[in-house]
Coordinates of C-alpha atoms in Angstrom, one line a residue:
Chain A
X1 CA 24.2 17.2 32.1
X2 CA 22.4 18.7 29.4
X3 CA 18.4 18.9 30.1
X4 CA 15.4 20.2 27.6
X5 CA 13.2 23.1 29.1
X6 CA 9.7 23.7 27.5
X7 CA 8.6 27.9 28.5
X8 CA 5.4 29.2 27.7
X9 CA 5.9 32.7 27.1
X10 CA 2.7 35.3 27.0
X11 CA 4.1 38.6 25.2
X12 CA 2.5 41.9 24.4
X13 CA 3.8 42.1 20.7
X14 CA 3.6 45.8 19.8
X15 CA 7.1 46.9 20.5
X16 CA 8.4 43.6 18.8
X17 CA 9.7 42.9 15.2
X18 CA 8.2 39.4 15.7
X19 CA 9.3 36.3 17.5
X20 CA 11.6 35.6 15.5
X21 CA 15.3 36.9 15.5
X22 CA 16.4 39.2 12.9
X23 CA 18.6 41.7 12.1
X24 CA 16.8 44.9 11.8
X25 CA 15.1 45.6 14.9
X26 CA 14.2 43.8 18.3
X27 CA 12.2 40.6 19.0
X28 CA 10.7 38.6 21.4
X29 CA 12.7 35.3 20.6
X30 CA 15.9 37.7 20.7
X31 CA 14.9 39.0 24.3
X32 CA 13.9 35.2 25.6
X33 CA 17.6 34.6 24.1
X34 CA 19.3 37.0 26.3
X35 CA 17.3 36.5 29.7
X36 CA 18.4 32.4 28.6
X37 CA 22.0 33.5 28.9
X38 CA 22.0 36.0 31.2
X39 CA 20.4 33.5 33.9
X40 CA 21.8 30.4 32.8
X41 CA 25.5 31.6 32.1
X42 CA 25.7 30.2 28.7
X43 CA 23.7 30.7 25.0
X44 CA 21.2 28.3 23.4
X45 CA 19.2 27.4 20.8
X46 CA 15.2 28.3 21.1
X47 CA 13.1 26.6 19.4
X48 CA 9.4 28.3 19.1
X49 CA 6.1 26.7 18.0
X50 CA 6.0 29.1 15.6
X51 CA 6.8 32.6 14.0
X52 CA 4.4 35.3 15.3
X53 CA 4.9 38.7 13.0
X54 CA 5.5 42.2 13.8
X55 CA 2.9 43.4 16.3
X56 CA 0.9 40.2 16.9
X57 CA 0.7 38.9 21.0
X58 CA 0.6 35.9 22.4
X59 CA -0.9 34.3 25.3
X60 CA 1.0 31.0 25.6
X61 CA 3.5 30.7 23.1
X62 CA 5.3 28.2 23.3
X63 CA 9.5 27.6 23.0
X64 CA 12.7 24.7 24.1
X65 CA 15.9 25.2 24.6
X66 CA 18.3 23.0 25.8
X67 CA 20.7 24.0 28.8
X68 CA 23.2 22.3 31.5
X69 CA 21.4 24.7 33.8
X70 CA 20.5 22.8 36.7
X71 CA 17.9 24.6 39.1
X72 CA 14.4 23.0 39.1
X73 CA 12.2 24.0 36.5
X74 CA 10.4 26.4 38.4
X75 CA 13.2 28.4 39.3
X76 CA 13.2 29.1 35.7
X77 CA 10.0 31.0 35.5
X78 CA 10.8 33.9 38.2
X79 CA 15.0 33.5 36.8
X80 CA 14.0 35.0 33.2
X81 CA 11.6 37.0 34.0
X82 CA 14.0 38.5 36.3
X83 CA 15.9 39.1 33.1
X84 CA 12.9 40.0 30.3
X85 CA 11.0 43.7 30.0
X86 CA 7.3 43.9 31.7
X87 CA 5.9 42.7 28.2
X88 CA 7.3 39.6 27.7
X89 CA 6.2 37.0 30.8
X90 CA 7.7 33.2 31.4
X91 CA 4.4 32.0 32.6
X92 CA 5.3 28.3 33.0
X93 CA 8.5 26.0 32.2
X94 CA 8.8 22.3 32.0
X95 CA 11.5 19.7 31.9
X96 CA 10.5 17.9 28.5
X97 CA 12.2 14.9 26.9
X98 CA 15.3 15.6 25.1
X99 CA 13.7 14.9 21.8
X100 CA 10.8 17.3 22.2
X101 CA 10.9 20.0 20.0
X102 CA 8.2 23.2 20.6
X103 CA 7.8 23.2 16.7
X104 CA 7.6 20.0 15.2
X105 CA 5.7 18.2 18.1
X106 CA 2.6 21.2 17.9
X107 CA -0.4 19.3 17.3
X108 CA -2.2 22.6 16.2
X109 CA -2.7 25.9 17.4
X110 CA -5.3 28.2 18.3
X111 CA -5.2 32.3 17.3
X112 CA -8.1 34.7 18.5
X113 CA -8.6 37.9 16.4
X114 CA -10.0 40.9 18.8
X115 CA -11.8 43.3 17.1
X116 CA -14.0 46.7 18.9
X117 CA -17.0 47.0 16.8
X118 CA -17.6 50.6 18.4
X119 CA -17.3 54.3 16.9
X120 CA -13.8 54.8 19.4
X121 CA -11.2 52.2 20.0
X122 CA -10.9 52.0 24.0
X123 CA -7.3 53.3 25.5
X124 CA -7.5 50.3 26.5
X125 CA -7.1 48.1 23.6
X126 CA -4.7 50.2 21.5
X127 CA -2.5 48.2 19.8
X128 CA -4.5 45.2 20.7
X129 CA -7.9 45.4 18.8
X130 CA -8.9 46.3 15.4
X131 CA -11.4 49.0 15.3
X132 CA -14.1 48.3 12.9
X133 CA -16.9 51.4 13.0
X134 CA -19.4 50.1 11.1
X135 CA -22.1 47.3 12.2
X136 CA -21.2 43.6 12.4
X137 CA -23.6 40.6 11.7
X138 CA -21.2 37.7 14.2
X139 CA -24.5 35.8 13.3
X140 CA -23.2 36.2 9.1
X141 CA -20.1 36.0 10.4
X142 CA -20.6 32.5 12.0
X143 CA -22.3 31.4 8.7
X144 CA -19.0 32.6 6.9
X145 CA -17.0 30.8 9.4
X146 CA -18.8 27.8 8.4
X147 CA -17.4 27.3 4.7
X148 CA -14.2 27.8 6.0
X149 CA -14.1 25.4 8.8
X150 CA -12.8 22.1 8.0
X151 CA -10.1 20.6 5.2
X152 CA -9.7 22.8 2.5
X153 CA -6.9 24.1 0.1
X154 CA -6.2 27.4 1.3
X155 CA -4.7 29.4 -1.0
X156 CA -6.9 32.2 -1.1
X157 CA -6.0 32.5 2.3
X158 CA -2.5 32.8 2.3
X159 CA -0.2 36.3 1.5
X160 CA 0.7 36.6 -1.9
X161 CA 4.3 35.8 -2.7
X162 CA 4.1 33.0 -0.3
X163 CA 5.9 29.5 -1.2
X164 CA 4.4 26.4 -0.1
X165 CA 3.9 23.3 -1.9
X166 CA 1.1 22.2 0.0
X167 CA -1.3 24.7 0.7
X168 CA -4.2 21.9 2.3
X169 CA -4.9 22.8 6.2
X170 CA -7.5 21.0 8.5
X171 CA -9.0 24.6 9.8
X172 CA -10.7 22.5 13.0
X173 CA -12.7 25.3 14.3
X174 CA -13.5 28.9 13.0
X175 CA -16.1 30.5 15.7
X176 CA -17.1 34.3 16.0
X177 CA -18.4 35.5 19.1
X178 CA -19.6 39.1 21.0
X179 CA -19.2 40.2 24.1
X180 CA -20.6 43.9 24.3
X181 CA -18.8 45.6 21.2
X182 CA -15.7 43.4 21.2
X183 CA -15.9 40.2 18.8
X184 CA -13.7 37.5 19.0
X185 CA -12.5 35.4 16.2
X186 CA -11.4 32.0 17.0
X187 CA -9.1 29.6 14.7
X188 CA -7.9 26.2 15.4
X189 CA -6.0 24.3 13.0
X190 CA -3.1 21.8 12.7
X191 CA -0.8 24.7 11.1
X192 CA -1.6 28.6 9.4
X193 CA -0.3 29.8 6.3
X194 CA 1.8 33.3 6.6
X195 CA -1.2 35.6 7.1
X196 CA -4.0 33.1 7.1
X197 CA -5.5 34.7 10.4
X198 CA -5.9 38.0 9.5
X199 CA -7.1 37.0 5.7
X200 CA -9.7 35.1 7.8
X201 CA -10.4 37.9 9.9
X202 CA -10.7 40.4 7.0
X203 CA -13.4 38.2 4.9
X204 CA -15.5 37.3 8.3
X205 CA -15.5 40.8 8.7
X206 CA -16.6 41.6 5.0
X207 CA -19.2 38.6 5.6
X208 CA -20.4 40.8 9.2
X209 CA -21.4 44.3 6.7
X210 CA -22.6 41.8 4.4
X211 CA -20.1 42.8 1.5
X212 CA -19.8 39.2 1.1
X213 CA -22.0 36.4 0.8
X214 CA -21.8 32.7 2.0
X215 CA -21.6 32.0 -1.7
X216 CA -18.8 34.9 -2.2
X217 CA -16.9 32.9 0.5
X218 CA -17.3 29.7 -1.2
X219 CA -16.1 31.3 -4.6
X220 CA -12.7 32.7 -2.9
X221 CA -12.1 29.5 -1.2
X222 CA -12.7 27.5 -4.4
X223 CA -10.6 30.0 -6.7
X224 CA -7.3 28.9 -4.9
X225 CA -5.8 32.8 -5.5
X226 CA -5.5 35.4 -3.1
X227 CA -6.3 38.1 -5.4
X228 CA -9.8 38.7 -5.3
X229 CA -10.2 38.4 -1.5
X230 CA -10.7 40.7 1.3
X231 CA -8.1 42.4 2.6
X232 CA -5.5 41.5 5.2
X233 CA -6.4 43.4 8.5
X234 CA -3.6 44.7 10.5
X235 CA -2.0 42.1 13.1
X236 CA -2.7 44.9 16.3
X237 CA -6.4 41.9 16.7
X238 CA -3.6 39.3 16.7
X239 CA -2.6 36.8 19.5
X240 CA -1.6 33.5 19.4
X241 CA -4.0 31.7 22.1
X242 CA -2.4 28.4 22.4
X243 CA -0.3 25.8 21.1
X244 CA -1.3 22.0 21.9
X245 CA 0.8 19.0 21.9
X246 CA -0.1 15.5 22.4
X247 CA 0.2 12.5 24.4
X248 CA 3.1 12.8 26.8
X249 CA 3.5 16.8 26.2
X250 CA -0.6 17.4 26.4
X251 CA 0.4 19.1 29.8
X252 CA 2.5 22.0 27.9
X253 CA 0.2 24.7 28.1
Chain B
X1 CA -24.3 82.1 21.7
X2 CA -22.6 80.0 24.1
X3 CA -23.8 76.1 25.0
X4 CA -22.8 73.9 27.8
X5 CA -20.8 70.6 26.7
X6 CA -20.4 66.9 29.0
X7 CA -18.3 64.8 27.6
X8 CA -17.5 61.2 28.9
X9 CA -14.0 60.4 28.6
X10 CA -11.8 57.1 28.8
X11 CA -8.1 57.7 29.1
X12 CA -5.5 54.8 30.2
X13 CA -3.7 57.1 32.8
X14 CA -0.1 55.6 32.6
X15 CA 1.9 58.4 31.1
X16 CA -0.1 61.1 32.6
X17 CA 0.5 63.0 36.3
X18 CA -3.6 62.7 36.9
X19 CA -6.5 64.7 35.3
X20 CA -5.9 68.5 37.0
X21 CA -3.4 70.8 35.1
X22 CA -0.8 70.9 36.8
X23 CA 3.0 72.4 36.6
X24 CA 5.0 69.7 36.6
X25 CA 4.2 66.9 33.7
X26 CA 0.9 65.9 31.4
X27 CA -2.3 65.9 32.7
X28 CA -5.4 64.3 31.0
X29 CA -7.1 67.7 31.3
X30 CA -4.4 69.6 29.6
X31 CA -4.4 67.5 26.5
X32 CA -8.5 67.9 26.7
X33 CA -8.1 71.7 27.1
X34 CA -5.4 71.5 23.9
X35 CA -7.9 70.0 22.0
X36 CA -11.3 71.8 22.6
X37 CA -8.9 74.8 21.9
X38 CA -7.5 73.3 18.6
X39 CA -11.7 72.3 17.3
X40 CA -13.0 75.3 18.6
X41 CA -10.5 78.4 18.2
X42 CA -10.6 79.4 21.7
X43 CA -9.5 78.2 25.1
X44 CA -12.7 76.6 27.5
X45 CA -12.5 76.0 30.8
X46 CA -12.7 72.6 31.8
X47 CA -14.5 71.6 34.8
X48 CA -13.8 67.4 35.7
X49 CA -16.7 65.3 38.4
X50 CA -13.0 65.3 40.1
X51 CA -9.6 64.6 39.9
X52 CA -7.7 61.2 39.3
X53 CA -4.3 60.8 40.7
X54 CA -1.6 60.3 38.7
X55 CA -1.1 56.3 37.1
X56 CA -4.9 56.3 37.7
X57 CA -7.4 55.4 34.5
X58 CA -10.8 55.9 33.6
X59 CA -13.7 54.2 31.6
X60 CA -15.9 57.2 31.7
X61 CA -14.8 60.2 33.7
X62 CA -17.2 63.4 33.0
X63 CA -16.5 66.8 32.2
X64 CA -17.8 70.1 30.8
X65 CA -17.0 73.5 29.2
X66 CA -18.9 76.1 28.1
X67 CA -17.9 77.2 23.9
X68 CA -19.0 79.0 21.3
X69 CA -18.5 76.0 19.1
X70 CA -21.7 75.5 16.9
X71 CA -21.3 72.1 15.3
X72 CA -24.2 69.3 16.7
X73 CA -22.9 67.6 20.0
X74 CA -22.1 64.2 17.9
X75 CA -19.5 65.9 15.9
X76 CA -17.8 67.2 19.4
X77 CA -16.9 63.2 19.8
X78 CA -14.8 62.7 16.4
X79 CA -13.4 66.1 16.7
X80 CA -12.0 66.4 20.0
X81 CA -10.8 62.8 19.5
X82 CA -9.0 63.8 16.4
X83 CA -7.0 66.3 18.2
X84 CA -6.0 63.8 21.5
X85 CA -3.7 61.0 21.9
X86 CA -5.0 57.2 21.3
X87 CA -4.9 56.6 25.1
X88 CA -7.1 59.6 26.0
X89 CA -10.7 59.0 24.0
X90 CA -13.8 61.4 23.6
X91 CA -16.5 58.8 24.2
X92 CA -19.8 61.0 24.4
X93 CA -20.6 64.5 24.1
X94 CA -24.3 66.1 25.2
X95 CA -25.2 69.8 25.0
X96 CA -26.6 70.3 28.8
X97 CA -27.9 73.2 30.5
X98 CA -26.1 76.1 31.1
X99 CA -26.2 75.0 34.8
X100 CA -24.4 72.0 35.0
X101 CA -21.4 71.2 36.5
X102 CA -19.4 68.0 36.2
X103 CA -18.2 68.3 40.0
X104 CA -21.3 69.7 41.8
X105 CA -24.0 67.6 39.9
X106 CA -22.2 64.4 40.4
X107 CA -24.8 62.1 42.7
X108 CA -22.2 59.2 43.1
X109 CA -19.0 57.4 41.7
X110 CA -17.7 54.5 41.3
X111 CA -14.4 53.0 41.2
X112 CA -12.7 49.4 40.5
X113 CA -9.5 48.2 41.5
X114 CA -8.3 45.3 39.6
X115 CA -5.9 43.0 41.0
X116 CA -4.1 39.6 39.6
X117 CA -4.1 37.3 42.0
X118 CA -1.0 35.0 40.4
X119 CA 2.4 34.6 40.1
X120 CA 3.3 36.5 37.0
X121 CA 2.0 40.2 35.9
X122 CA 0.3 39.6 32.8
X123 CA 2.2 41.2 30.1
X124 CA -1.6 42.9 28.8
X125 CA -1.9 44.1 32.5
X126 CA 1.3 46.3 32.9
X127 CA 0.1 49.4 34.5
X128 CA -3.2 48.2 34.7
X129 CA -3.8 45.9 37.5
X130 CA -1.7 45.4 41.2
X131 CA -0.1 42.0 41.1
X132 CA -0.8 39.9 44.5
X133 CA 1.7 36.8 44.5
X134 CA -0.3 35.3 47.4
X135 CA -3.8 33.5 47.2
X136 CA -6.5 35.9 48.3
X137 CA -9.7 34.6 49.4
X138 CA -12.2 36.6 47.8
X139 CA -14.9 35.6 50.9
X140 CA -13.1 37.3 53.7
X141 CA -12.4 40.1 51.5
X142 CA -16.3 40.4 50.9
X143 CA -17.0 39.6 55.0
X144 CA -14.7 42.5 55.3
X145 CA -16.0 44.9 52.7
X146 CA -19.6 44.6 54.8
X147 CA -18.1 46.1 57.4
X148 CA -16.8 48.8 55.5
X149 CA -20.2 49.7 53.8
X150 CA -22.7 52.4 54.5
X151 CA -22.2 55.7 56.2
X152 CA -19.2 56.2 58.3
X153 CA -16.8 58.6 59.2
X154 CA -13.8 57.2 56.9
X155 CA -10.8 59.4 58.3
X156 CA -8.7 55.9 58.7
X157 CA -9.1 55.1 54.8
X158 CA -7.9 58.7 54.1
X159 CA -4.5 59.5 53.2
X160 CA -2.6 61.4 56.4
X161 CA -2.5 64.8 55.6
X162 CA -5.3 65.3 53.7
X163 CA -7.7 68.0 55.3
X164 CA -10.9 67.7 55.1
X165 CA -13.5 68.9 58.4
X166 CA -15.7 66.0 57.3
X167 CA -14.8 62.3 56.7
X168 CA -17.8 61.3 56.9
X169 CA -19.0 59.5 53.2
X170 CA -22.0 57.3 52.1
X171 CA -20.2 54.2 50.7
X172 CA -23.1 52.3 49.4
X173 CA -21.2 49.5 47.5
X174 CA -17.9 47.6 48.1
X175 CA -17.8 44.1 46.5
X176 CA -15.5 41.6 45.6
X177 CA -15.7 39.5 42.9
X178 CA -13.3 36.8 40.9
X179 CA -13.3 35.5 37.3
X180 CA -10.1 33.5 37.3
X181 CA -6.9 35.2 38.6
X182 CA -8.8 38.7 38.3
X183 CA -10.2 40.1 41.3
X184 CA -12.3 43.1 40.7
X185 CA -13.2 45.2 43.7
X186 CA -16.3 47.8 43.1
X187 CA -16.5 50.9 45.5
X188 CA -19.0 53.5 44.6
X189 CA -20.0 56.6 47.3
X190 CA -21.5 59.7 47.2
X191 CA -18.0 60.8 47.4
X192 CA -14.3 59.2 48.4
X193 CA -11.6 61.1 50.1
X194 CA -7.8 61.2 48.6
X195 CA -6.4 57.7 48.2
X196 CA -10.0 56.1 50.1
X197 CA -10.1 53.2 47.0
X198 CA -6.6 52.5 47.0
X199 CA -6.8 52.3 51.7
X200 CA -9.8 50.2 51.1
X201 CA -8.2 47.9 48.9
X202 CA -5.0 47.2 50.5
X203 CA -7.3 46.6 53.5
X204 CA -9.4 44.2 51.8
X205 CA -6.3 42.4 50.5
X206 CA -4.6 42.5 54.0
X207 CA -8.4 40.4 54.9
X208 CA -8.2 38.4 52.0
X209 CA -5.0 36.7 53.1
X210 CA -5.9 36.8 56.6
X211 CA -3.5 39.2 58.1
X212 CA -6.5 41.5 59.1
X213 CA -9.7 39.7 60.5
X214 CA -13.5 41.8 60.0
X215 CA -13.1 42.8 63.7
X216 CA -9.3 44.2 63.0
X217 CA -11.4 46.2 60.4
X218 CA -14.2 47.2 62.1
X219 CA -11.1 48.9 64.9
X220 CA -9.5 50.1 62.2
X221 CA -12.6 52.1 61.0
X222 CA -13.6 53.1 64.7
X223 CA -10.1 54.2 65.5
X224 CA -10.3 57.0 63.0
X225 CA -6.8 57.4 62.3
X226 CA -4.6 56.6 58.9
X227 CA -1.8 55.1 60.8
X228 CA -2.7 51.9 62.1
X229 CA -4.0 50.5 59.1
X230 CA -3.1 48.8 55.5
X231 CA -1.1 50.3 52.7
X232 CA -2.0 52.4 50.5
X233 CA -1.9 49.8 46.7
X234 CA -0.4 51.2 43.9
X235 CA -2.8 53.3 41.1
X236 CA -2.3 50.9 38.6
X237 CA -5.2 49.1 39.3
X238 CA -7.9 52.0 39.6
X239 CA -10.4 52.9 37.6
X240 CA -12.6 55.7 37.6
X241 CA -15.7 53.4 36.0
X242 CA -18.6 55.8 35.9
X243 CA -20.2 59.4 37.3
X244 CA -23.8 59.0 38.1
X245 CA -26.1 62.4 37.7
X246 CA -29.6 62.7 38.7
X247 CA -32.7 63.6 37.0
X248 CA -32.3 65.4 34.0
X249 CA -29.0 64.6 33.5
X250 CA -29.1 60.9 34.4
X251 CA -28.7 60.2 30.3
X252 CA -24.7 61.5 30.8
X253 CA -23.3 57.8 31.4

């Protein structure tokens, strides 16, 4: 009998060429495929929330697959990670109903950008923070964050070269805060344009050293081109936080 | 003319054999050694508050050399760094008197061991924290740690083999605290005997899920022999966190 599993799957990205499989070079959704086949006997079809890119983490991502497997669901946490490398962790798995579907039933999803506002990145966070030497405002930040938070046409905020016909996103939440010299940028929104994170990150940083104003913000937003923005910061800040679902799935976290 | 040099240095000690040059494999102090050699044109010896054993990290471990090296202490930091690896970071440098010593001048240390108390090893924490499936009850562990503390002879929480003519240490702090699945335990001493924080901790975890009570402890101590008690945990989850000097050199932190 054919059942649908829902994984939540935390992953250091750095070694990865993204979730998502493709030829040239190794990724996550690749290595979830194998352990799925390897423990189960057979191949499926995963279905993730979402694409992460090259480098970017994830706390709880989140992925389906169907499978005849039949071992309780959580034999299926220790069974792939018997089968995955130290960096990629099963953290939970859930028998869903055979219509759910890890992409198309997210309600929205939650990114944090790390960044180390110090004169040395840590050993610690290599790979895993952006460095940024110079002084940051979080309280200009915040006031950046502000313009940005709610419904808006996103353009700006979105990699050139992109093609979407709808380009409107309800950015629910847009929060900057400091812990000692490591800022956190938090993003909630009921989907992301490719990019739209780490454009984010790039102008709230800008907005910290004060190279751009509340007003500048506005202007970007309003323009509707990515052109005259900040720049894109590199995804090593990156992970995605969490993916919500509602209703009867509210429990996949 | 020659100057005296601390530096505090942070190094994730994964792909190292410890901190003392040795023959066989990379130590921390043997890519430090490289690259005060490469900054200043000539070789230094490097003197470290003490060794850390291979797998072990640091937050700030101290050291010193004497050079001939004339640029202002601040430039040491962005210098040496530029000649070391990202995991292995130059935090501070201070020009200090000609009579001090990283080793001899230290007044205390501390350590942390950081353990995840769950059922999956955090992909982030690979390396860098002792997974412990079962729950751990962070109040016995503290009940146990205050029989630990304070001045005793600590030959049981020494590695067999190790000779030393006095076990005898002042262990002025052992805590235990929780935020979430981390537990953090804090030992700092006037000085800790090979593997003494990775004993205590396995002991503290062997009280935490209740297969040693505080009076099993308490023999354990008294009996004043390694065999009898707890294993020695894995280095993944020690830190060095600081070197405390006194007086005039209380500023190297």
């Amino acid at each position: 009998m054919t059942r649908n599993i829902a994984i939540v799957v935390s992953y250091d990205g750095t070694p990865y060429c993204g979730w998502q499989v493709q030829p040239n070079g190794v990724t996550v959704a690749e290595k979830i495929n194998g352990a799925i086949a390897s423990l189960t006997g057979k191949r499926s079809k995963l279905y993730g929330s979402g694409r992460t890119d090259s480098g970017v983490h994830a706390r709880a991502q989140v992925a389906n697959f169907h499978t005849e497997f039949s071992a309780p669901a959580e034999k299926v946490v220790p069974g792939l990670n018997a089968f995955l490398p130290p960096d990629i962790r099963v953290l939970r798995a859930y028998d869903v109903d055979d219509d759910f579907n890890a992409r198309f039933c997210a309600v929205s999803k939650t990114y944090e950008y790390v960044i180390q506002n110090s004169r040395v990145l840590s050993p610690f966070l290599v790979h895993r923070a952006y460095l940024v030497k110079y002084p940051l405002d979080t309280g200009l930040m915040n006031e950046a964050a502000s313009v940005l938070t709610g419904v808006h046409d996103f353009t700006s905020f979105m990699a050139s070269g992109s093609y979407v016909t709808d380009a409107v996103r309800d950015l629910s939440r847009l929060e900057v805060r400091r812990e000692g010299d490591i800022i956190t940028i938090t993003a909630s929104a009921n989907g992301f344009l490719y990019n739209m994170v780490r454009i984010l990150a790039g102008t709230l940083i800008y907005a910290g050293c004060g190279r751009l104003s509340c007003d500048d913000v506005k202007a970007i937003l309003e323009k509707k081109d990515r052109s005259d923005g900040a720049p894109t910061v590199p995804p090593d800040g990156l992970y995605l936080k969490n993916v919500v679902y509602q209703g009867e799935y509210s429990y996949v976290v």
